[in-house]
CSV table of C-alpha atoms in Angstrom, one decimal:
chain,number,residue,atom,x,y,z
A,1,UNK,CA,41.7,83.4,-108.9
A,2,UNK,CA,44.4,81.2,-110.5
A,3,UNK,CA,46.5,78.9,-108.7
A,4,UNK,CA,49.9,80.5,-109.2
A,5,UNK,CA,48.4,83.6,-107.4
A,6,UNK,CA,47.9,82.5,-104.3
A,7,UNK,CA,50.3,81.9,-101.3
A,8,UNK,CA,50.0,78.7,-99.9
A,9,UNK,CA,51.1,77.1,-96.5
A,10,UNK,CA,54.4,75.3,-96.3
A,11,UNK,CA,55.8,72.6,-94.5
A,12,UNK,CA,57.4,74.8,-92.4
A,13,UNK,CA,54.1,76.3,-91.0
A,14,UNK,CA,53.1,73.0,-90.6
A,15,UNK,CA,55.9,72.6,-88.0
A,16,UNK,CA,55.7,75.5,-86.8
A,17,UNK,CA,51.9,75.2,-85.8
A,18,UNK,CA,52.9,71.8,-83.8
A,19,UNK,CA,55.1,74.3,-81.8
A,20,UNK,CA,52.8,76.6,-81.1
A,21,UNK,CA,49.9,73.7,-80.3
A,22,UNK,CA,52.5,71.8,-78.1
A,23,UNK,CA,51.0,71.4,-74.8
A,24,UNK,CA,47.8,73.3,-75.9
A,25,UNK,CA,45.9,71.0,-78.4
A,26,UNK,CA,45.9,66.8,-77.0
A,27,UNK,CA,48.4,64.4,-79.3
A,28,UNK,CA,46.1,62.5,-79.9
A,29,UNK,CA,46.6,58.9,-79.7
A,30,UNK,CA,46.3,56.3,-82.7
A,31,UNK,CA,44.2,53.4,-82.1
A,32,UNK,CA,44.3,49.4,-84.0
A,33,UNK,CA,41.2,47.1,-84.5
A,34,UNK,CA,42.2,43.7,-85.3
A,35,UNK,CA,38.4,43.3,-86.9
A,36,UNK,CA,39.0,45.9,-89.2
A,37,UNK,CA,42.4,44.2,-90.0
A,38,UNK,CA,40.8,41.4,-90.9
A,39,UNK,CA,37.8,43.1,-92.8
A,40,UNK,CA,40.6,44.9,-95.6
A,41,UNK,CA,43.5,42.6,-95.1
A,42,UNK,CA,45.6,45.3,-93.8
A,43,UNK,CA,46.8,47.1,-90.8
A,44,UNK,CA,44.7,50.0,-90.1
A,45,UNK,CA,45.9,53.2,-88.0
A,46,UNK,CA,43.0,55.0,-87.0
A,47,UNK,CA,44.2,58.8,-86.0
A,48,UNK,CA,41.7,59.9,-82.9
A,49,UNK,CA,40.8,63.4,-83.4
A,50,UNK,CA,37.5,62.9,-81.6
A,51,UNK,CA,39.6,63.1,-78.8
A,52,UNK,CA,41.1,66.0,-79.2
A,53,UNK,CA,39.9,69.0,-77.1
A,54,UNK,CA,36.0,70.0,-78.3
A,55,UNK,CA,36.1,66.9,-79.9
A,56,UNK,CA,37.7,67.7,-83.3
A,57,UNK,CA,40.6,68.5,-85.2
A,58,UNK,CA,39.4,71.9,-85.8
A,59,UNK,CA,40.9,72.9,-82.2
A,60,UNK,CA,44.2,72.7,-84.0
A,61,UNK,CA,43.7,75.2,-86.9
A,62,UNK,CA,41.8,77.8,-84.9
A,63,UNK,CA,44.2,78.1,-82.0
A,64,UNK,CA,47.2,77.9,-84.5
A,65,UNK,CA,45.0,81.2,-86.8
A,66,UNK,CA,43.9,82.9,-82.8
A,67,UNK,CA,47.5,82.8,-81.7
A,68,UNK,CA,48.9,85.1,-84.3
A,69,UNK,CA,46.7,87.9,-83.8
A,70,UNK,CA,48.0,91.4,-83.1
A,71,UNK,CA,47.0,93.1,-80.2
A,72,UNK,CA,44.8,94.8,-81.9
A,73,UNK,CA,43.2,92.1,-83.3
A,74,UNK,CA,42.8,90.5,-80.3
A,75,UNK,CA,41.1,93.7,-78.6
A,76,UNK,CA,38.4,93.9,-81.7
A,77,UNK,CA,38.6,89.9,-81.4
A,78,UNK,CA,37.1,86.9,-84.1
A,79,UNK,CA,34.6,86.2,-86.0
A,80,UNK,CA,33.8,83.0,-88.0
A,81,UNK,CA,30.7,81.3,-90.1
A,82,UNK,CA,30.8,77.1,-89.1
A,83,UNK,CA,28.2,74.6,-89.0
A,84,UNK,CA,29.9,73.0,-85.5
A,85,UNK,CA,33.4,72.2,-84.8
A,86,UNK,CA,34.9,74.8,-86.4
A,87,UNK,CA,32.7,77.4,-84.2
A,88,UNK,CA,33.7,75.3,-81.0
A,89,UNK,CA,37.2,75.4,-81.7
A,90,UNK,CA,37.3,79.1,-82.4
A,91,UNK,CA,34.8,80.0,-79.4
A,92,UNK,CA,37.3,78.0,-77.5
A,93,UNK,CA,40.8,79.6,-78.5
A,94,UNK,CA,39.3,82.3,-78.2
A,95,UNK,CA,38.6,81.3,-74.4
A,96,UNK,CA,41.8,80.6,-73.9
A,97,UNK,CA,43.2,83.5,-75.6
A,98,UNK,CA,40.9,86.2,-73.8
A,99,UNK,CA,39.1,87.6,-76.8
A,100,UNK,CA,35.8,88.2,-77.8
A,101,UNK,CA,34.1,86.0,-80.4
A,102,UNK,CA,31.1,85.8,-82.5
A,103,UNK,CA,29.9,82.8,-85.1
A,104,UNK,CA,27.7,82.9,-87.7
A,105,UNK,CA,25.8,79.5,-87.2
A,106,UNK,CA,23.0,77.3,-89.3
A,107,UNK,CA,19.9,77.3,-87.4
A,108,UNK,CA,20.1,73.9,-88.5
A,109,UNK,CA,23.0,73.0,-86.8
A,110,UNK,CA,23.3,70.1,-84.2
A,111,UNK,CA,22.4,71.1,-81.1
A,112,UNK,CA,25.3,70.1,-79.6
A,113,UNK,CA,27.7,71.4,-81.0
A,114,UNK,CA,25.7,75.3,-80.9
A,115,UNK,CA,25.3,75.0,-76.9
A,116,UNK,CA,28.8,74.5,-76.9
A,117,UNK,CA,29.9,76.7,-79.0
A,118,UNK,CA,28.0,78.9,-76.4
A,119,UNK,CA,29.1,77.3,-73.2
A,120,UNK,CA,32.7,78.3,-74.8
A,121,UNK,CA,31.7,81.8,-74.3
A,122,UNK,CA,30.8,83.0,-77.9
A,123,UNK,CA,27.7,84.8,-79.6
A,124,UNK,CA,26.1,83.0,-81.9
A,125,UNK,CA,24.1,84.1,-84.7
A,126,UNK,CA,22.3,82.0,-87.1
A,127,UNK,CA,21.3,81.8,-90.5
A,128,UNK,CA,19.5,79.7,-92.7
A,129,UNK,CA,21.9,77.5,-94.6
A,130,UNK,CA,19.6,76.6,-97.8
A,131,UNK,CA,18.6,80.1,-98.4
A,132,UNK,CA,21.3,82.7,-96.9
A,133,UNK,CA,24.8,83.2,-97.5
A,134,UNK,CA,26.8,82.5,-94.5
A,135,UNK,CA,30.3,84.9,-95.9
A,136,UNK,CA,28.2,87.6,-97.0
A,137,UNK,CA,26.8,87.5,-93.6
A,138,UNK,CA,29.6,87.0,-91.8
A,139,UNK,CA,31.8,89.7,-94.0
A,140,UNK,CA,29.0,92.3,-93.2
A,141,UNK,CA,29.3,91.9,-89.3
A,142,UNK,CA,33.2,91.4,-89.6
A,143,UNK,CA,32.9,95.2,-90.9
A,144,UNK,CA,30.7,96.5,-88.7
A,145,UNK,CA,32.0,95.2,-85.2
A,146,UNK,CA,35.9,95.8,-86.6
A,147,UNK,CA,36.6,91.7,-85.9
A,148,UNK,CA,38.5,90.0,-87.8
A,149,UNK,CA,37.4,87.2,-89.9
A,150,UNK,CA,38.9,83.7,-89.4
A,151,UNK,CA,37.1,81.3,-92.2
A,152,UNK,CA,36.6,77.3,-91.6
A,153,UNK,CA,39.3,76.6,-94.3
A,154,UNK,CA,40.6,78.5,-96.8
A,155,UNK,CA,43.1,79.9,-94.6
A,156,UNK,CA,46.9,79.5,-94.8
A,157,UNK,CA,47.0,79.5,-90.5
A,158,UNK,CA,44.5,77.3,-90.3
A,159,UNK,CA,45.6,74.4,-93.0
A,160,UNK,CA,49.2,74.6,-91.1
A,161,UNK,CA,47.5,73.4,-88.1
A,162,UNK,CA,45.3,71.1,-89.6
A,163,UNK,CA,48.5,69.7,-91.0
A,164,UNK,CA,49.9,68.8,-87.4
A,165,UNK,CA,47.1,66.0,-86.9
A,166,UNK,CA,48.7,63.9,-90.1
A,167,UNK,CA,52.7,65.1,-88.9
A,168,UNK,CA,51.6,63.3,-85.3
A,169,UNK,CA,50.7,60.3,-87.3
A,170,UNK,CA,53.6,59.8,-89.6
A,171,UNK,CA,55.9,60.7,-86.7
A,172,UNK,CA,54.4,57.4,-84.7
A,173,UNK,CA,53.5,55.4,-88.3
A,174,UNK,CA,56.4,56.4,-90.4
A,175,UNK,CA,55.6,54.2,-92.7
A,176,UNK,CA,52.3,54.4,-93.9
A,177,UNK,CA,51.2,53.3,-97.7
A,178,UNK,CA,47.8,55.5,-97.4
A,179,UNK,CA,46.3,57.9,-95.8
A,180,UNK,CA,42.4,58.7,-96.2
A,181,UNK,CA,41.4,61.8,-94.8
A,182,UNK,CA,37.8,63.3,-94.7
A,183,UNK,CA,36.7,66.0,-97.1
A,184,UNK,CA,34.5,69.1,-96.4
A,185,UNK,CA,36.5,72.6,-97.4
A,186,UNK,CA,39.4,70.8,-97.6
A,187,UNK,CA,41.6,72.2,-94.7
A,188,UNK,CA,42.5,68.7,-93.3
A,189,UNK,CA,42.8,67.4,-96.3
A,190,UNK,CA,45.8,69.9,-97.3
A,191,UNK,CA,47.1,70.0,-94.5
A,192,UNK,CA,47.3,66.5,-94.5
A,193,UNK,CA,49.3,66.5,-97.9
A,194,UNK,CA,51.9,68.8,-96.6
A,195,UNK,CA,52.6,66.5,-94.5
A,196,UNK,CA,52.8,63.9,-96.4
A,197,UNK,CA,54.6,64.8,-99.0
A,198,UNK,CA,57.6,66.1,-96.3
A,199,UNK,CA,57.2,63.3,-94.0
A,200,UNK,CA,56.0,60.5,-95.8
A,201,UNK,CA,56.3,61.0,-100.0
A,202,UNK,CA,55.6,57.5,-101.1
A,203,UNK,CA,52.1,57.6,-99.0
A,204,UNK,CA,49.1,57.9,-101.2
A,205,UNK,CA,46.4,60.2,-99.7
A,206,UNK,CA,42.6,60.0,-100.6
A,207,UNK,CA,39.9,62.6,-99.5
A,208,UNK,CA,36.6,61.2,-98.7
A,209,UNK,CA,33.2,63.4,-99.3
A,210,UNK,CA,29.7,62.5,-99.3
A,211,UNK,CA,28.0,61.6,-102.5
A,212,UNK,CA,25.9,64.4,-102.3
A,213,UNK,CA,28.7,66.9,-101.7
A,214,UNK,CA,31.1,65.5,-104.1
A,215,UNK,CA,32.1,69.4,-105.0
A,216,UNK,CA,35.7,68.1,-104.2
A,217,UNK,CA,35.5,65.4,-106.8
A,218,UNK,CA,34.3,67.3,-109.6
A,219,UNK,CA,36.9,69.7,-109.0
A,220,UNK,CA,39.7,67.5,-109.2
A,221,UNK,CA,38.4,66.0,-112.4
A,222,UNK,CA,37.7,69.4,-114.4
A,223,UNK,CA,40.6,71.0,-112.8
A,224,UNK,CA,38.5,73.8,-111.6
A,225,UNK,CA,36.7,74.4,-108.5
A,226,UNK,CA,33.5,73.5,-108.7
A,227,UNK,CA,30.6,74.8,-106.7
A,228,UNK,CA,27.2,72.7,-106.0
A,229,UNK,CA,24.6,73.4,-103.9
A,230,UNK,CA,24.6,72.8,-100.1
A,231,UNK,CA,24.4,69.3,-100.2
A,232,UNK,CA,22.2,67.4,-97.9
A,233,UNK,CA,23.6,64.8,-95.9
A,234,UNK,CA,24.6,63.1,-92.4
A,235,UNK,CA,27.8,64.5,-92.8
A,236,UNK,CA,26.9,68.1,-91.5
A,237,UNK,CA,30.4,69.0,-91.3
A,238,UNK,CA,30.9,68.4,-95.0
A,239,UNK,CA,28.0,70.2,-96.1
A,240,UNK,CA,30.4,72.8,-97.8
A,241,UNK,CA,29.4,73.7,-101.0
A,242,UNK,CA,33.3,74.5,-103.2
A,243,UNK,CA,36.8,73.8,-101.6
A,244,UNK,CA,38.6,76.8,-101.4
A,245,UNK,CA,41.4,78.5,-103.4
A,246,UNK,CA,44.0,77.6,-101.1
A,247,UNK,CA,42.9,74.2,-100.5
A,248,UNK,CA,42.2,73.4,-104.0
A,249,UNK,CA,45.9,74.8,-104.8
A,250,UNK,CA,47.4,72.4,-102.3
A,251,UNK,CA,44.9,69.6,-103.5
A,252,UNK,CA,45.0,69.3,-106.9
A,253,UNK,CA,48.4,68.5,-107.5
A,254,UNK,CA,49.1,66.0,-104.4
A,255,UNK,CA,46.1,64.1,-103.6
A,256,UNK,CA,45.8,60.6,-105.6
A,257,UNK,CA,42.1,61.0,-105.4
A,258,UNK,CA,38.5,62.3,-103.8
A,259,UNK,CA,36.3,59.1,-103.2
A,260,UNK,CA,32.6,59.2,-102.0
A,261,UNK,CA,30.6,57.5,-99.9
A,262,UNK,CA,27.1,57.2,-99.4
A,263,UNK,CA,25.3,58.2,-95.4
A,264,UNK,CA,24.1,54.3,-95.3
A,265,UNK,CA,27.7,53.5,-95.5
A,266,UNK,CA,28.9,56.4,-92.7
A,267,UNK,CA,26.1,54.6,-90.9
A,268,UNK,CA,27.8,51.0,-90.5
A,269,UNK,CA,31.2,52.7,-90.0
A,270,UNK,CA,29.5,54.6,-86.6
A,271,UNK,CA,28.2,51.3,-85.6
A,272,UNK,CA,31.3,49.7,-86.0
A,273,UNK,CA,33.3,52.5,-84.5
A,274,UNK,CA,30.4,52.3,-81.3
A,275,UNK,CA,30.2,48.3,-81.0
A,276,UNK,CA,34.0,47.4,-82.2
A,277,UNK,CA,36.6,50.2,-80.9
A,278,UNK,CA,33.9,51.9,-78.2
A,279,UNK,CA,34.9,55.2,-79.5
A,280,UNK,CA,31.7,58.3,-80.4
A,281,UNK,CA,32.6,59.5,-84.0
A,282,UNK,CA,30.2,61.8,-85.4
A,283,UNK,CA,29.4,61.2,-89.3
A,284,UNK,CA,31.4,63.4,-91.0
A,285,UNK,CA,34.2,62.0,-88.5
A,286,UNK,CA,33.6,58.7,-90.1
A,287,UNK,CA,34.0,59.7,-94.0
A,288,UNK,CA,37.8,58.4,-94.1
A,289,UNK,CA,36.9,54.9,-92.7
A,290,UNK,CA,33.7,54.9,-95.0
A,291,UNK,CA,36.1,55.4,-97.9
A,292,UNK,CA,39.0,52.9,-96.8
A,293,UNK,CA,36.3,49.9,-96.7
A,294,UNK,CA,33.8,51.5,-100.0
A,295,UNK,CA,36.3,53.2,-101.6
A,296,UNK,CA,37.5,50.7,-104.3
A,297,UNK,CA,41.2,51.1,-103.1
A,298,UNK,CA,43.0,47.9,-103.2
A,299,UNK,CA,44.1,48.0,-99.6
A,300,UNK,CA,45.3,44.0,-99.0
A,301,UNK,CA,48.9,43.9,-97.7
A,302,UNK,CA,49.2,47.8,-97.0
A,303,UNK,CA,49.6,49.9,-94.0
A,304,UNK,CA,46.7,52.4,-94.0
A,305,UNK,CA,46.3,55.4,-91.8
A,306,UNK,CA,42.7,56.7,-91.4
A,307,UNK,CA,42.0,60.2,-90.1
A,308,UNK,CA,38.8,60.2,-87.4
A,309,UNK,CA,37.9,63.6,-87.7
A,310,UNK,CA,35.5,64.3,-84.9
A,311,UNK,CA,33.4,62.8,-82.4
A,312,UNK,CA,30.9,65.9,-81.9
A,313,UNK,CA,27.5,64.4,-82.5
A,314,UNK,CA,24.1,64.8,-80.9
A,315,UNK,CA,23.2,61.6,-78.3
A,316,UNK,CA,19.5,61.6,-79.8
A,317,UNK,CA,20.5,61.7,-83.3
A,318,UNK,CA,23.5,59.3,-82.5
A,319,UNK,CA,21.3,56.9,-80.7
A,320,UNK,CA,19.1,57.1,-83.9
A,321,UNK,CA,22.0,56.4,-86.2
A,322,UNK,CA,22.8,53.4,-84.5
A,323,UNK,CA,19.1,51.9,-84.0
A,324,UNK,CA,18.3,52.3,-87.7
């Protein structure tokens, strides 16, 4: 579908989703580290979305999508396909909003995140990521129980709430001479942009995707969105395999660029998240970081905001990551 087609979120949704999220999602608070001053000669602004409620961003986008359901829609309730924080968050808006849910789950997916996905009060089914397809599957159901189908992403509702997680920053680092944000679909990372480009126009904003999943990256270089295989990597919640069409429209014109990094490198910024701000930050969570230090940015002098995605990570697999 070509760009021009396709109706994407304003800045004015973006505000609009803060109001509806005020006193529902956490403002989350940003947090300094003199060490990682000192490491990129700069001052660093690290956005805490691990501490948001279920541990993510996601919360923000899901609630902001839930709210706006009709009655009716809220009687047949949601469905969604998400490998963890995105089923969370919609399992628990859904809580809060009294409505059924049901997510479409990798069997693969941490632990964690699935039990509370459940504890949250949603069916799960699962699926195998490598071999199924998780819309098809998720379309099919969405048709036969009469839900209605709320995707990770590519969804005008959810980027606008996305988009309040980088408004709370620029409102308390006004400004900011870059902001890296991590990269799965892409919803963060757009929503990120509106922002930016309303509140904070001379701030240069970089996604950050796993080597493996460097979908984004390609995209942004061919000008079309690319798709790859699911890629195999730490960073389950950037396992996605194309950005979508409404991300892509918001990205491609906006973002200065789509770095990777490699999982060694998500691996020192968890340790130095764990042993240097005592803060959990699952590995996808820690993409941005990864790319402010790996990147290749010339950072020295500047004030650089960095987007901590989530903190959603099981302790056995974390303890591993940070033994290693």
């Amino acid at each position: 579908m070509p760009s021009t087609a396709i109706s994407v979120p304003l800045y004015a949704d973006v505000e609009a989703a803060a109001r509806r999220l005020d006193g529902v999602a956490h403002r989350t608070p940003v947090m300094r580290s003199r060490t990682a001053d000192a490491q990129l000669g700069a001052q660093l602004f690290f956005k805490c979305e691990n501490l948001q409620r279920m541990g993510a961003f996601k919360f923000r986008g899901a609630y902001n999508a839930l709210s706006q359901f009709t009655d009716a829609q809220r009687k047949g309730g949601v469905l969604a396909f998400s490998s963890g924080n995105h089923a969370q968050a919609i399992a628990l808006s859904a809580q809060l909003l009294d409505m059924p849910a049901v997510i479409v789950m990798p069997e693969d997916a941490p632990a964690a995140k699935m039990a509370a996905t459940r504890e949250y009060g949603a069916q799960v089914v699962t699926y195998n990521r490598f071999t199924e397809d998780r819309e098809a599957i998720s379309a099919q159901l969405a048709r036969e129980r009469g839900m209605t189908l709320i995707p990770p992403f590519d969804h005008a509702d959810v980027i606008a709430g996305q988009g309040t997680v980088a408004k709370e920053l620029f409102e308390e680092v006004p400004d900011l001479d870059y902001l890296f944000v991590c990269l799965g679909g892409g919803g963060l990372l757009s929503g990120s942009l509106l922002a930016a480009q309303a509140l904070a126009p001379q701030c240069k904003v970089y996604g950050v995707e796993p080597e493996t999943g460097n979908d984004g990256q390609q995209s942004l270089r061919s000008g079309t969105l690319v798709r790859i295989p699911t890629p195999k990597t730490i960073a389950d919640g950037a396992q996605s395999q194309s950005l979508g069409d409404i991300t892509f429209a918001v990205i491609r014109p906006a973002v200065e660029d789509i770095l990777t990094v490699s999982d060694e490198q998500l691996v020192q910024a968890l340790r130095f998240f764990a042993e240097r701000m005592k803060i959990v930050v699952e590995p996808t969570g820690a993409l941005a970081f990864a790319g402010a230090l790996h990147g290749g940015v010339a950072l020295a002098g500047a004030r650089v905001g960095v987007i901590i995605s989530g903190g959603n990570v099981d302790l056995e697999r974390y303890a591993r990551f940070l033994a290693d």
